[in-house]
Short mmCIF file of C-alpha atoms and ligand atoms in Angstrom, two decimals:
data_model
loop_
_atom_site.label_atom_id
_atom_site.label_comp_id
_atom_site.label_asym_id
_atom_site.label_seq_id
_atom_site.Cartn_x
_atom_site.Cartn_y
_atom_site.Cartn_z
CA UNK A 895 89.35 135.90 88.47
CA UNK A 896 92.36 134.41 90.24
CA UNK A 897 94.18 134.93 93.52
CA UNK A 898 96.96 132.38 93.02
CA UNK A 899 99.86 132.45 90.57
CA UNK A 900 101.75 129.35 89.44
CA UNK A 901 105.08 129.75 87.62
CA UNK A 902 106.43 126.66 85.88
CA UNK A 903 110.11 125.87 85.33
CA UNK A 904 110.58 122.86 83.02
CA UNK A 905 114.26 122.09 83.64
CA UNK A 906 115.98 119.45 85.79
CA UNK A 907 119.64 118.45 86.08
CA UNK A 908 118.84 114.85 85.20
CA UNK A 909 115.75 112.69 84.79
CA UNK A 910 114.71 110.76 87.91
CA UNK A 911 113.93 107.12 87.17
CA UNK A 912 110.22 107.40 88.07
CA UNK A 913 109.44 110.75 86.46
CA UNK A 914 107.15 111.15 83.48
CA UNK A 915 106.99 114.97 83.57
CA UNK A 916 108.25 116.87 80.56
CA UNK A 917 111.53 118.17 81.98
CA UNK A 918 115.10 118.14 80.72
CA UNK A 919 118.51 119.67 81.50
CA UNK A 920 118.82 123.31 80.42
CA UNK A 921 121.23 124.15 77.63
CA UNK A 922 123.66 127.07 77.88
CA UNK A 923 121.77 130.34 78.27
CA UNK A 924 118.38 128.62 78.38
CA UNK A 925 117.54 129.55 81.99
CA UNK A 926 118.33 133.17 81.27
CA UNK A 927 116.16 133.11 78.15
CA UNK A 928 113.35 131.30 79.95
CA UNK A 929 113.16 133.78 82.83
CA UNK A 930 112.83 136.54 80.23
CA UNK A 931 109.96 134.64 78.59
CA UNK A 932 108.22 134.40 81.96
CA UNK A 933 108.44 138.16 82.36
CA UNK A 934 107.18 138.71 78.81
CA UNK A 935 104.25 136.41 79.42
CA UNK A 936 103.36 138.20 82.65
CA UNK A 937 103.42 141.55 80.82
CA UNK A 938 101.29 140.16 78.00
CA UNK A 939 98.72 138.71 80.41
CA UNK A 940 98.42 142.03 82.22
CA UNK A 941 98.30 143.82 78.84
CA UNK A 942 95.32 141.70 77.80
CA UNK A 943 93.50 142.92 80.89
CA UNK A 944 93.56 139.51 82.59
CA UNK A 945 93.82 140.63 86.18
CA UNK A 946 93.19 138.77 89.36
CA UNK A 947 92.04 139.90 92.71
CA UNK A 948 94.83 140.48 95.15
CA UNK A 949 97.27 137.57 94.95
CA UNK A 950 97.43 135.44 98.09
CA UNK A 951 100.08 132.95 96.93
CA UNK A 952 102.77 132.46 94.30
CA UNK A 953 104.28 129.05 93.58
CA UNK A 954 107.41 128.30 91.53
CA UNK A 955 106.98 124.64 90.55
CA UNK A 956 108.58 122.26 88.10
CA UNK A 957 110.82 120.69 87.09
CA UNK A 958 113.42 122.16 89.39
CA UNK A 959 112.80 125.89 89.93
CA UNK A 960 115.86 126.06 92.19
CA UNK A 961 117.94 125.85 89.00
CA UNK A 962 116.98 129.50 88.38
CA UNK A 963 119.53 131.97 89.69
CA UNK A 964 118.17 133.96 92.66
CA UNK A 965 118.46 137.15 90.53
CA UNK A 966 116.23 135.53 87.93
CA UNK A 967 113.65 134.65 90.58
CA UNK A 968 113.92 138.22 91.86
CA UNK A 969 113.30 139.66 88.36
CA UNK A 970 110.20 137.53 87.91
CA UNK A 971 108.88 138.59 91.32
CA UNK A 972 109.52 142.26 90.52
CA UNK A 973 107.39 141.84 87.38
CA UNK A 974 104.67 140.15 89.42
CA UNK A 975 104.65 142.95 91.99
CA UNK A 976 104.59 145.60 89.24
CA UNK A 977 101.61 144.01 87.51
CA UNK A 978 99.50 142.55 90.32
CA UNK A 979 98.72 143.44 93.90
CA UNK A 980 99.72 140.99 96.64
CA UNK A 981 98.27 140.57 100.10
CA UNK A 982 100.69 141.42 102.87
CA UNK A 983 102.62 138.27 103.79
CA UNK A 984 101.59 136.45 100.61
CA UNK A 985 102.86 132.86 100.59
CA UNK A 986 105.68 132.58 98.03
CA UNK A 987 106.89 129.00 97.59
CA UNK A 988 109.78 127.70 95.53
CA UNK A 989 110.36 124.01 94.89
CA UNK A 990 114.00 123.06 95.39
CA UNK A 991 115.97 119.89 95.00
CA UNK A 992 119.00 118.97 97.11
CA UNK A 993 122.06 119.15 94.89
CA UNK A 994 120.90 122.42 93.26
CA UNK A 995 121.11 124.79 96.25
CA UNK A 996 123.81 125.93 98.62
CA UNK A 997 124.03 128.33 101.54
CA UNK A 998 124.84 131.42 99.48
CA UNK A 999 122.18 130.76 96.88
CA UNK A 1000 119.60 130.26 99.62
CA UNK A 1001 120.52 133.50 101.36
CA UNK A 1002 120.04 135.32 98.07
CA UNK A 1003 116.74 133.51 97.46
CA UNK A 1004 115.51 134.54 100.89
CA UNK A 1005 116.18 138.17 99.95
CA UNK A 1006 113.92 137.87 96.89
CA UNK A 1007 110.81 137.51 99.07
CA UNK A 1008 110.43 133.73 98.62
CA UNK A 1009 109.25 132.68 102.09
CA UNK A 1010 108.50 128.97 101.74
CA UNK A 1011 110.69 126.18 100.35
CA UNK A 1012 109.32 122.83 99.25
CA UNK A 1013 112.29 120.46 99.29
CA UNK A 1014 112.21 117.29 97.18
CA UNK A 1015 113.83 114.92 99.67
CA UNK A 1016 111.82 111.78 98.71
CA UNK A 1017 113.83 109.55 101.08
CA UNK A 1018 116.59 109.81 103.66
CA UNK A 1019 117.90 106.36 102.76
CA UNK A 1020 120.65 106.20 100.12
CA UNK A 1021 119.42 102.83 98.80
CA UNK A 1022 116.07 104.29 97.75
CA UNK A 1023 117.51 107.56 96.49
CA UNK A 1024 119.73 105.52 94.15
CA UNK A 1025 116.75 103.46 92.90
CA UNK A 1026 114.78 106.67 92.30
CA UNK A 1027 117.68 108.11 90.29
CA UNK A 1028 117.83 111.24 92.42
CA UNK A 1029 120.85 113.51 91.97
CA UNK A 1030 121.50 113.65 95.73
CA UNK A 1031 122.15 111.33 98.64
CA UNK A 1032 120.71 111.53 102.16
CA UNK A 1033 123.64 113.54 103.51
CA UNK A 1034 123.16 116.16 100.80
CA UNK A 1035 119.42 116.30 101.53
CA UNK A 1036 120.14 116.97 105.24
CA UNK A 1037 122.74 119.56 104.28
CA UNK A 1038 120.25 121.29 101.95
CA UNK A 1039 117.64 121.32 104.71
CA UNK A 1040 120.17 122.81 107.18
CA UNK A 1041 121.20 125.47 104.65
CA UNK A 1042 117.55 126.40 104.10
CA UNK A 1043 117.08 126.95 107.84
CA UNK A 1044 120.39 128.83 108.11
CA UNK A 1045 119.25 131.17 105.35
CA UNK A 1046 116.24 132.12 107.50
CA UNK A 1047 113.34 130.21 105.93
CA UNK A 1048 110.72 129.54 108.61
CA UNK A 1049 108.28 127.59 106.46
CA UNK A 1050 109.73 124.44 104.91
CA UNK A 1051 107.95 121.47 103.38
CA UNK A 1052 109.58 118.20 102.46
CA UNK A 1053 108.32 115.56 100.03
CA UNK A 1054 108.63 111.87 100.89
CA UNK A 1055 107.81 108.79 98.81
CA UNK A 1056 106.71 105.32 99.92
CA UNK A 1057 105.85 101.99 98.27
CA UNK A 1058 109.36 101.99 96.79
CA UNK A 1059 111.02 98.90 95.31
CA UNK A 1060 112.30 96.68 98.13
CA UNK A 1061 110.94 98.98 100.85
CA UNK A 1062 109.68 97.37 104.08
CA UNK A 1063 107.36 98.85 106.68
CA UNK A 1064 110.36 99.24 108.99
CA UNK A 1065 112.47 101.11 106.47
CA UNK A 1066 109.49 103.42 105.76
CA UNK A 1067 109.14 104.02 109.52
CA UNK A 1068 112.83 104.97 109.66
CA UNK A 1069 112.37 107.42 106.79
CA UNK A 1070 109.35 109.02 108.47
CA UNK A 1071 111.16 109.32 111.81
CA UNK A 1072 114.21 110.83 110.11
CA UNK A 1073 111.95 113.36 108.37
CA UNK A 1074 110.16 114.26 111.62
CA UNK A 1075 113.58 114.75 113.28
CA UNK A 1076 114.33 117.50 110.79
CA UNK A 1077 111.30 119.40 112.20
CA UNK A 1078 109.78 120.73 108.97
CA UNK A 1079 106.50 122.66 109.08
CA UNK A 1080 104.96 120.52 106.35
CA UNK A 1081 105.40 117.02 104.91
CA UNK A 1082 103.86 115.71 101.69
CA UNK A 1083 103.73 111.94 101.37
CA UNK A 1084 103.25 110.24 98.00
CA UNK A 1085 103.02 106.58 97.06
CA UNK A 1086 105.18 105.65 94.07
CA UNK A 1087 103.18 105.03 90.92
CA UNK A 1088 104.87 103.47 87.93
CA UNK A 1089 104.46 105.78 84.94
CA UNK A 1090 104.65 104.36 81.47
CA UNK A 1091 107.87 105.16 79.62
CA UNK A 1092 109.97 105.71 82.74
CA UNK A 1093 113.17 103.88 83.51
CA UNK A 1094 111.61 102.39 86.65
CA UNK A 1095 108.59 101.02 84.74
CA UNK A 1096 110.95 99.43 82.19
CA UNK A 1097 112.99 97.75 84.91
CA UNK A 1098 109.81 96.52 86.58
CA UNK A 1099 108.56 95.07 83.29
CA UNK A 1100 111.89 93.28 82.89
CA UNK A 1101 111.38 91.68 86.32
CA UNK A 1102 114.36 93.50 87.81
CA UNK A 1103 112.36 95.17 90.62
CA UNK A 1104 109.85 94.08 93.17
CA UNK A 1105 107.26 96.53 94.50
CA UNK A 1106 105.31 96.40 97.78
CA UNK A 1107 101.87 94.85 97.19
CA UNK A 1108 98.61 96.73 97.76
CA UNK A 1109 98.27 95.62 101.38
CA UNK A 1110 101.77 96.72 102.28
CA UNK A 1111 101.26 100.05 100.47
CA UNK A 1112 98.05 100.58 102.46
CA UNK A 1113 99.91 99.77 105.69
CA UNK A 1114 102.55 102.34 104.73
CA UNK A 1115 99.88 105.00 104.14
CA UNK A 1116 98.34 104.23 107.54
CA UNK A 1117 101.72 104.23 109.28
CA UNK A 1118 102.45 107.71 107.89
CA UNK A 1119 99.06 108.91 109.13
CA UNK A 1120 99.60 107.48 112.64
CA UNK A 1121 103.20 108.52 113.03
CA UNK A 1122 102.91 112.05 111.64
CA UNK A 1123 99.69 112.76 113.51
CA UNK A 1124 101.28 111.60 116.77
CA UNK A 1125 104.25 113.86 116.00
CA UNK A 1126 101.90 116.87 115.98
CA UNK A 1127 101.15 117.24 112.28
CA UNK A 1128 97.59 117.82 111.09
CA UNK A 1129 96.59 115.49 108.28
CA UNK A 1130 94.70 118.07 106.21
CA UNK A 1131 94.68 116.57 102.70
CA UNK A 1132 95.11 112.99 101.49
CA UNK A 1133 98.87 113.45 100.89
CA UNK A 1134 99.60 116.49 103.06
CA UNK A 1135 100.50 117.02 106.71
CA UNK A 1136 101.19 120.36 108.38
CA UNK A 1137 102.04 121.82 111.75
CA UNK A 1138 99.12 123.99 112.93
CA UNK A 1139 99.07 127.20 110.89
CA UNK A 1140 101.30 125.84 108.11
CA UNK A 1141 98.91 124.29 105.60
CA UNK A 1142 99.94 125.14 102.05
CA UNK A 1143 97.75 128.11 101.14
CA UNK A 1144 98.54 127.69 97.47
CA UNK A 1145 97.66 124.00 97.23
CA UNK A 1146 94.64 124.43 99.51
CA UNK A 1147 93.43 126.94 96.94
CA UNK A 1148 93.54 124.26 94.21
CA UNK A 1149 91.41 121.92 96.31
CA UNK A 1150 88.93 124.71 97.01
CA UNK A 1151 88.70 125.69 93.34
CA UNK A 1152 90.22 129.14 93.83
CA UNK A 1153 91.09 130.79 90.55
CA UNK A 1154 94.75 130.54 89.59
CA UNK A 1155 96.87 131.76 86.71
CA UNK A 1156 99.59 129.47 85.34
CA UNK A 1157 102.64 131.04 83.70
CA UNK A 1158 105.32 129.13 81.78
CA UNK A 1159 105.46 126.26 79.34
CA UNK A 1160 102.56 123.81 79.74
CA UNK A 1161 101.16 125.67 82.77
CA UNK A 1162 97.40 125.48 83.30
CA UNK A 1163 95.00 128.05 84.69
CA UNK A 1164 91.56 128.10 86.25
CA UNK A 1165 90.08 131.53 85.74
CA UNK A 1166 87.07 131.98 87.96
CA UNK A 1167 84.36 133.73 86.06
CA UNK A 1168 81.04 132.01 86.47
CA UNK A 1169 81.71 128.32 86.92
CA UNK A 1170 85.27 128.65 85.63
CA UNK A 1171 87.41 128.53 82.53
CA UNK A 1172 90.26 126.03 82.37
CA UNK A 1173 93.01 126.57 79.80
CA UNK A 1174 96.71 125.90 79.31
CA UNK A 1175 99.87 127.14 77.67
CA UNK A 1176 101.54 125.27 74.79
CA UNK A 1177 103.20 122.09 76.04
CA UNK A 1178 106.50 122.36 74.17
CA UNK A 1179 109.17 124.92 74.95
CA UNK A 1180 109.67 125.67 71.25
CA UNK A 1181 106.00 126.56 70.67
CA UNK A 1182 105.63 128.38 73.98
CA UNK A 1183 108.75 130.42 73.28
CA UNK A 1184 107.63 131.23 69.71
CA UNK A 1185 104.19 132.43 70.82
CA UNK A 1186 105.42 134.50 73.77
CA UNK A 1187 108.15 136.10 71.67
CA UNK A 1188 105.65 137.02 68.94
CA UNK A 1189 103.16 138.24 71.54
CA UNK A 1190 100.47 135.94 70.14
CA UNK A 1191 99.66 133.38 72.79
CA UNK A 1192 97.00 130.83 71.89
CA UNK A 1193 95.63 128.99 74.92
CA UNK A 1194 95.23 125.22 74.57
CA UNK A 1195 92.80 122.78 76.24
CA UNK A 1196 90.24 125.55 76.65
CA UNK A 1197 87.22 124.37 78.59
CA UNK A 1198 84.34 126.53 79.80
CA UNK A 1199 83.02 124.57 82.76
CA UNK A 1200 79.32 123.84 82.88
CA UNK A 1201 77.49 123.90 86.20
CA UNK A 1202 77.70 120.07 86.27
CA UNK A 1203 81.46 120.12 85.56
CA UNK A 1204 82.02 122.64 88.33
CA UNK A 1205 79.88 120.67 90.80
CA UNK A 1206 81.87 117.49 90.03
CA UNK A 1207 85.17 119.31 90.58
CA UNK A 1208 83.86 120.79 93.80
CA UNK A 1209 83.14 117.30 95.07
CA UNK A 1210 86.29 115.41 94.10
CA UNK A 1211 88.69 118.24 94.91
CA UNK A 1212 86.90 119.14 98.15
CA UNK A 1213 86.84 115.55 99.34
CA UNK A 1214 90.64 115.45 99.16
CA UNK A 1215 90.59 117.78 102.16
CA UNK A 1216 90.29 115.95 105.47
CA UNK A 1217 87.84 118.60 106.74
CA UNK A 1218 85.55 117.37 103.97
CA UNK A 1219 82.56 119.05 102.36
CA UNK A 1220 79.73 120.97 103.99
CA UNK A 1221 76.41 120.61 102.16
CA UNK A 1222 75.40 124.18 103.11
CA UNK A 1223 78.45 125.64 101.32
CA UNK A 1224 77.74 123.57 98.22
CA UNK A 1225 74.11 124.75 98.18
CA UNK A 1226 75.23 128.36 98.56
CA UNK A 1227 77.75 128.11 95.71
CA UNK A 1228 75.55 126.26 93.23
CA UNK A 1229 72.03 127.18 94.37
CA UNK A 1230 71.33 123.47 94.24
CA UNK A 1231 69.73 121.00 96.60
CA UNK A 1232 72.34 118.71 98.17
CA UNK A 1233 70.05 115.73 98.74
CA UNK A 1234 68.62 115.85 95.24
CA UNK A 1235 72.11 115.79 93.72
CA UNK A 1236 74.17 113.69 96.08
CA UNK A 1237 71.94 112.19 98.78
CA UNK A 1238 71.93 108.71 97.22
CA UNK A 1239 75.64 108.68 96.37
CA UNK A 1240 76.65 109.66 99.90
CA UNK A 1241 74.27 107.15 101.51
CA UNK A 1242 76.02 104.49 99.43
CA UNK A 1243 79.55 105.75 100.22
CA UNK A 1244 78.74 105.81 103.94
CA UNK A 1245 77.37 102.24 103.73
CA UNK A 1246 80.64 101.16 102.06
CA UNK A 1247 82.59 102.94 104.85
CA UNK A 1248 84.37 105.13 102.33
CA UNK A 1249 82.86 108.34 103.73
CA UNK A 1250 81.62 109.37 107.19
CA UNK A 1251 79.56 112.31 108.36
CA UNK A 1252 81.11 114.31 111.18
CA UNK A 1253 79.86 117.64 112.57
CA UNK A 1254 77.79 118.26 109.48
CA UNK A 1255 80.67 117.55 107.04
CA UNK A 1256 81.13 114.59 104.70
CA UNK A 1257 84.71 113.31 104.98
CA UNK A 1258 86.69 110.44 103.48
CA UNK A 1259 87.45 107.64 105.92
CA UNK A 1260 90.95 106.12 105.83
CA UNK A 1261 89.53 103.39 103.63
CA UNK A 1262 88.04 106.13 101.43
CA UNK A 1263 91.46 107.79 101.15
CA UNK A 1264 93.04 104.51 100.07
CA UNK A 1265 90.29 104.00 97.49
CA UNK A 1266 89.88 107.69 96.67
CA UNK A 1267 89.78 107.22 92.91
CA UNK A 1268 86.77 104.94 93.26
CA UNK A 1269 85.06 107.60 95.35
CA UNK A 1270 85.90 110.46 92.98
CA UNK A 1271 84.64 108.51 89.97
CA UNK A 1272 81.17 108.59 91.50
CA UNK A 1273 81.01 112.34 90.94
CA UNK A 1274 82.10 112.53 87.32
CA UNK A 1275 79.39 114.20 85.21
S1 SF4 B 817 113.44 116.47 89.97
FE1 SF4 B 817 111.22 116.16 89.90
S2 SF4 B 817 110.55 116.93 87.88
FE2 SF4 B 817 112.80 116.67 87.83
S3 SF4 B 817 113.11 114.67 86.91
FE3 SF4 B 817 113.12 114.39 89.15
S4 SF4 B 817 110.97 113.95 89.70
FE4 SF4 B 817 110.98 114.76 87.60
#
């Protein structure tokens, strides 16, 4: 039913100015209590007979999972190993933010079995880090990266953001080059989007900030593609670049509709039975904590996917991958005729130069990546 496990940690030191996620600073004792809830939830899931196949990846996401003490991460992983089987060399990722980790903590984390760190760098330019309201500066981000390597992690991803207020193409180039110089195995590149209710959106509405226009944002996306590809990274998903052999197994699973189980407040799951069941945990910590403590978890947002729902997901998730979609695989999975379902749509997308056909696969063009939402909308049931 699932081969991937996601573990959510909803705490952050301080809110970043662009962030609309539900996260907040932990109160005294809250991290300790939360890691116990995670273990209780894992036990309850296993007790209800919800078992996966052998787990191929585990991902601690947030929020800022690196706020957990390494012992707390270790306890959660012991529970996981007790309750589920893992493939040898399963990918175990933990998201970390500079300013929340140091050399000793990272050494201890390495001992827990975590073998991949995803570091929220966002920029290596202090001006932009200040605008984004990050808790760290560029020097601390470099220090955190060095400490991660020193601790023995051989698979490190860093996140970068572009289309930032006041950012030029040249300053974005400098950020990309600085990131490449660090020699990570993986880089994720996201354009800033203004989310309602955030500090950054408020300042923009007040006229206090100027953002790059659409053309400049598109140039920044293309620059990242050119520069990172030339530096030896494979562009394998719209926002993701990896050295050969270092694609994120966990995230690739999402795009391929692998089943996954989400643990923690607000975490979502896709349980693969038939076309799939999507469901979530309660969104507030109070309700999540109450239900887990009472042993009476009620899933929210429960959706049994129809064949049409699942086909739509297959298309718009699969097209995010640069390798694209093979009609034969689709036909095998859904026992459906490709041309009858999608022949006309793809002919149109190819005419608009949003999609191309290469070696039997349909793939987004660069233009298609920039206008990906327009492409994905074509597949909604
Ligand atoms: S660290 Fe990440 S989750 Fe936390 S406030 Fe900043 S952007 Fe949001």
